[in-house]
PDB file of C-alpha atoms in Angstrom:
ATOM      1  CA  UNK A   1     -50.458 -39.430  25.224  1.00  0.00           C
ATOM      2  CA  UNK A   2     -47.044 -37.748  25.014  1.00  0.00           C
ATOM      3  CA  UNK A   3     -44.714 -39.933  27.520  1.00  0.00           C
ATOM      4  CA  UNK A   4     -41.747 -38.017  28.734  1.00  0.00           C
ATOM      5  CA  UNK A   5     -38.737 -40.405  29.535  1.00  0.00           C
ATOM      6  CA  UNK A   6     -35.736 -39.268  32.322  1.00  0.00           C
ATOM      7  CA  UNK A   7     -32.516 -40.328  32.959  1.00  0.00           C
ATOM      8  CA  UNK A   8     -29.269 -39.604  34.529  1.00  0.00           C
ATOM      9  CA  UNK A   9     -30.548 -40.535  38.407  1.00  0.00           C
ATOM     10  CA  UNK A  10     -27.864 -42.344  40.610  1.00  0.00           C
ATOM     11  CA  UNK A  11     -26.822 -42.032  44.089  1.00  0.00           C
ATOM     12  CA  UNK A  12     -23.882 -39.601  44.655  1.00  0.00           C
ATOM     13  CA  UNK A  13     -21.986 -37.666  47.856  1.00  0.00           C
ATOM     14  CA  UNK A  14     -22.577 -34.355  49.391  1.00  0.00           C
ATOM     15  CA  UNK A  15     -20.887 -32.238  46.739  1.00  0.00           C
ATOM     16  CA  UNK A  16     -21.478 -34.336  43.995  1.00  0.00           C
ATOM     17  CA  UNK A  17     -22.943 -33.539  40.588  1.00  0.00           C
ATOM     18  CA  UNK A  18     -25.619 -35.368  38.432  1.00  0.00           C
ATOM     19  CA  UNK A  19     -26.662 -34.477  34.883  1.00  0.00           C
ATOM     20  CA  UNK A  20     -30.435 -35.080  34.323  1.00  0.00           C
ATOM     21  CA  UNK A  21     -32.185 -35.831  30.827  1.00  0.00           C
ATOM     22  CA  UNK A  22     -35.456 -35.711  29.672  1.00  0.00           C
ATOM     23  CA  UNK A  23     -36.662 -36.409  26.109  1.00  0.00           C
ATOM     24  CA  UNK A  24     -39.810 -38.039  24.551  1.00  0.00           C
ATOM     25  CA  UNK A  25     -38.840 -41.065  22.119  1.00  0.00           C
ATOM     26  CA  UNK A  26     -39.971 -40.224  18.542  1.00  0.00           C
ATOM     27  CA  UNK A  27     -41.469 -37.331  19.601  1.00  0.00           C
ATOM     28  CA  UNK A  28     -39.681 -33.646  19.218  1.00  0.00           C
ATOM     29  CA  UNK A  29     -40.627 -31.065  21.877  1.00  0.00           C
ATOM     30  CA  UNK A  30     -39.181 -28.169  20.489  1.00  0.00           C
ATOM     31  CA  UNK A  31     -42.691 -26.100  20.945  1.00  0.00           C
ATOM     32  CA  UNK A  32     -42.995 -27.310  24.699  1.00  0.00           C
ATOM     33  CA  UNK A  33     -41.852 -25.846  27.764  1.00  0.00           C
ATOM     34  CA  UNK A  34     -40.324 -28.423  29.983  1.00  0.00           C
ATOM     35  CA  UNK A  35     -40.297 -28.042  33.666  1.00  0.00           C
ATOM     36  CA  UNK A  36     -38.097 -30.540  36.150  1.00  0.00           C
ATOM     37  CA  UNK A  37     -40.189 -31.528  39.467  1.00  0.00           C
ATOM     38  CA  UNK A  38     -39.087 -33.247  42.315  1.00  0.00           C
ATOM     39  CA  UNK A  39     -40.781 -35.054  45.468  1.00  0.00           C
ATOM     40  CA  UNK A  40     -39.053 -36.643  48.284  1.00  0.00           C
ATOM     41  CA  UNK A  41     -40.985 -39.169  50.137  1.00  0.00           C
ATOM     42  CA  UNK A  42     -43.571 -37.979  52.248  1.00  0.00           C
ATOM     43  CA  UNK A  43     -43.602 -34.159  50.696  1.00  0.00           C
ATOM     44  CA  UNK A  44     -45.489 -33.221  47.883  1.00  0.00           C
ATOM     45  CA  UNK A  45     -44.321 -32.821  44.481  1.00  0.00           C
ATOM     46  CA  UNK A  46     -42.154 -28.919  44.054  1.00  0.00           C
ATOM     47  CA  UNK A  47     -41.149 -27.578  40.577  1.00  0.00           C
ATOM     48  CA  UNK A  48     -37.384 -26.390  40.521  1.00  0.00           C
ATOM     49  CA  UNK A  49     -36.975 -25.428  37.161  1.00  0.00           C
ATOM     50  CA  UNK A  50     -38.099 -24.650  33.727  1.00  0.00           C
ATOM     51  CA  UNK A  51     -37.476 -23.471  30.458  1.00  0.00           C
ATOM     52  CA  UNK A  52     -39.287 -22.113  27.560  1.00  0.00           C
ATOM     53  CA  UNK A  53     -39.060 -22.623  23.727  1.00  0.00           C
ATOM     54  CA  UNK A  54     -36.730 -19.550  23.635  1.00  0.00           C
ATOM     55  CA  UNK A  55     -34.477 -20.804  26.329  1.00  0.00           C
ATOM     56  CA  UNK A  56     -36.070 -18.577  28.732  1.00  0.00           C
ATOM     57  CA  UNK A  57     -35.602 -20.071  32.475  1.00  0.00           C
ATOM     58  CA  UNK A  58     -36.918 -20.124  35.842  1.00  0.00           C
ATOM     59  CA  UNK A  59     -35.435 -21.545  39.190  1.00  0.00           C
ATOM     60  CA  UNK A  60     -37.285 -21.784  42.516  1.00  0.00           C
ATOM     61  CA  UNK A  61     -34.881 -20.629  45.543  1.00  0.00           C
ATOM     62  CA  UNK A  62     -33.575 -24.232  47.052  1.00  0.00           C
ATOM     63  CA  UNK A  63     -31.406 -24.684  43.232  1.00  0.00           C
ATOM     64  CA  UNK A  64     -30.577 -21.385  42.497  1.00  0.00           C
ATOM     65  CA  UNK A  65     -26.675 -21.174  41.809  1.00  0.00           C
ATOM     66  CA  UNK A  66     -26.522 -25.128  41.775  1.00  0.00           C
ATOM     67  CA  UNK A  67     -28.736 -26.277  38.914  1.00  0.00           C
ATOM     68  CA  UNK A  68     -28.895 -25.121  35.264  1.00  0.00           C
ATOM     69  CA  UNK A  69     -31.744 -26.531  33.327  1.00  0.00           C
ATOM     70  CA  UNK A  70     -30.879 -26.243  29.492  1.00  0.00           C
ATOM     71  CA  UNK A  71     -32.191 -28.226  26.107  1.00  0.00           C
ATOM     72  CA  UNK A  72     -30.470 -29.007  22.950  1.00  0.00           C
ATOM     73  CA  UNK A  73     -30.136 -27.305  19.364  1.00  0.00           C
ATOM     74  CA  UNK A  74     -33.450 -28.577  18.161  1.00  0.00           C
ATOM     75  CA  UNK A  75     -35.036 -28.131  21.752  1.00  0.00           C
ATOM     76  CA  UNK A  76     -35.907 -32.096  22.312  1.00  0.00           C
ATOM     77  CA  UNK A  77     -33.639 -32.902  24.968  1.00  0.00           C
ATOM     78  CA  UNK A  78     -33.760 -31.228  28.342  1.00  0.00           C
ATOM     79  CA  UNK A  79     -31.133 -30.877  30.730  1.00  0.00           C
ATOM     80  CA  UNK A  80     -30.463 -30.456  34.355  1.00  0.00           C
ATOM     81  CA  UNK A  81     -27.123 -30.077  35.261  1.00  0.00           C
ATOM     82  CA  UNK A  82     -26.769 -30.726  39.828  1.00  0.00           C
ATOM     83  CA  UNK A  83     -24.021 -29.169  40.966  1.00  0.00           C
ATOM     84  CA  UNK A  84     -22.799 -29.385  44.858  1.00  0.00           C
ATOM     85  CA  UNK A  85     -25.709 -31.652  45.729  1.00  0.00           C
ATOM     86  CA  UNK A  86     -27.010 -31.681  49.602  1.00  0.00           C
ATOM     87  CA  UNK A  87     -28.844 -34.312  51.455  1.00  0.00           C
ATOM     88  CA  UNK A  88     -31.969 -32.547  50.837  1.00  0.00           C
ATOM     89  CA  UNK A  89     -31.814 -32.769  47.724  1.00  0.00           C
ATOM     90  CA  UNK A  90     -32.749 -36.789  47.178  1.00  0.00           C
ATOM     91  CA  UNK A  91     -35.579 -37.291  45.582  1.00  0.00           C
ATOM     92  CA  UNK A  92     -37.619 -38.619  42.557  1.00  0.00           C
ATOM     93  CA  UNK A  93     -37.213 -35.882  39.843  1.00  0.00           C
ATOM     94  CA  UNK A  94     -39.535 -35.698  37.015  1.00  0.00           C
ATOM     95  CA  UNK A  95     -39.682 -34.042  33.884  1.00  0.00           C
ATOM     96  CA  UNK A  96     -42.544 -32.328  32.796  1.00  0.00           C
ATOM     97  CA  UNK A  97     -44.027 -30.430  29.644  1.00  0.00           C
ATOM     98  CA  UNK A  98     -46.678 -28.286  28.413  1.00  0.00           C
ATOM     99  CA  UNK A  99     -47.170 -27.515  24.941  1.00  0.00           C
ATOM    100  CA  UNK A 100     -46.143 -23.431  24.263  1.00  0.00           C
ATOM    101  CA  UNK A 101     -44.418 -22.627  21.340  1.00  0.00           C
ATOM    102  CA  UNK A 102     -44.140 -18.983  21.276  1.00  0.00           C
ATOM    103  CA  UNK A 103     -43.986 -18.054  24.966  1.00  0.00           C
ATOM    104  CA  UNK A 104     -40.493 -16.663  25.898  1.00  0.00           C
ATOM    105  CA  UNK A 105     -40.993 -17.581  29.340  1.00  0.00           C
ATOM    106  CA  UNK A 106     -41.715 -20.569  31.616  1.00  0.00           C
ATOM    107  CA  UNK A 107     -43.476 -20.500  34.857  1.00  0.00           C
ATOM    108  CA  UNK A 108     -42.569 -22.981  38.097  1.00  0.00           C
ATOM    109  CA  UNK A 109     -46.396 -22.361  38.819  1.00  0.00           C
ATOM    110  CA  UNK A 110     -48.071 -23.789  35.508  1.00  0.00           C
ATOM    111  CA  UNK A 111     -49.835 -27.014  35.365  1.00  0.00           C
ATOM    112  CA  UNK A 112     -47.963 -29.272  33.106  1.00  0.00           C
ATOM    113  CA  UNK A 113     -49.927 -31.798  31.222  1.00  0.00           C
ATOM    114  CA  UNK A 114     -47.418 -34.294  30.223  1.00  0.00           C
ATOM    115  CA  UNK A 115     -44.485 -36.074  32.455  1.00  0.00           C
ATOM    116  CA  UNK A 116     -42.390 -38.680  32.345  1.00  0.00           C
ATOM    117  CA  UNK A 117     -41.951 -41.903  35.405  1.00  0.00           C
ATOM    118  CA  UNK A 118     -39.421 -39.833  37.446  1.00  0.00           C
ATOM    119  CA  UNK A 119     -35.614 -41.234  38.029  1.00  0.00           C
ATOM    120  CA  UNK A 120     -33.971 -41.169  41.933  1.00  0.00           C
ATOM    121  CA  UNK A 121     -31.765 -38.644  42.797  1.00  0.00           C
ATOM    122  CA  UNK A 122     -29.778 -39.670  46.329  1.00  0.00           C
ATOM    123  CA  UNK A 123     -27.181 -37.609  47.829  1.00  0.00           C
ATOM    124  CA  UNK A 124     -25.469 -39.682  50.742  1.00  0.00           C
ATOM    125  CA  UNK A 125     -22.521 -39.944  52.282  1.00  0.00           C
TER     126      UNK A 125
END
């Protein structure tokens, strides 16, 4: 129902920094808590980060000190900013949400319900 729409993938050099968006057209997700995913090929899909409808936020280890998820004034844009991006850090990323509007905290563990088609991350030299 609710179609979550990425952007901001490219292919950039050890080091490198990419700025991920997520937002659903028409749509304002200011009472969701949106989650980025990621899955390289062959691996299964691993949340990285999330935050809640108070700007609450969670990172799992790999992207701690390199990312920073974040969303707008009205909360319908997400944001993950990639700092000094590895090899191992291609992938398809996906944004995700699940409907939470008082929660002041986000979990990486949560089952989202709604995501968008994913954009590829490559970090090459």
């Amino acid at each position: 129902q609710l179609q979550l729409v990425e952007s901001g993938g490219g292919s950039v050099q050890p080091g490198g920094s990419l700025r991920l968006s997520c937002a659903a057209p028409g749509f304002a997700l200011g009472s969701y808590a949106i989650a980025w995913f990621r899955q390289a090929p062959g691996q299964e899909r691993e949340a990285i980060s999330c935050i809640s409808v108070t700007r609450g936020t969670n990172y799992a280890e790999p992207v701690k000190g390199r990312f920073r998820i974040s969303r707008d004034a009205r909360g319908n844009t997400a944001f993950l900013q990639m700092n000094s991006l590895k090899p191992e850090d291609t992938a398809v990323y996906y944004c995700a949400a699940n409907w939470n509007p008082r929660s002041t905290i986000c979990t990486l563990q949560a089952q989202y319900t709604h995501w968008g088609q994913g954009t590829q991350v490559t970090v090459s030299s």
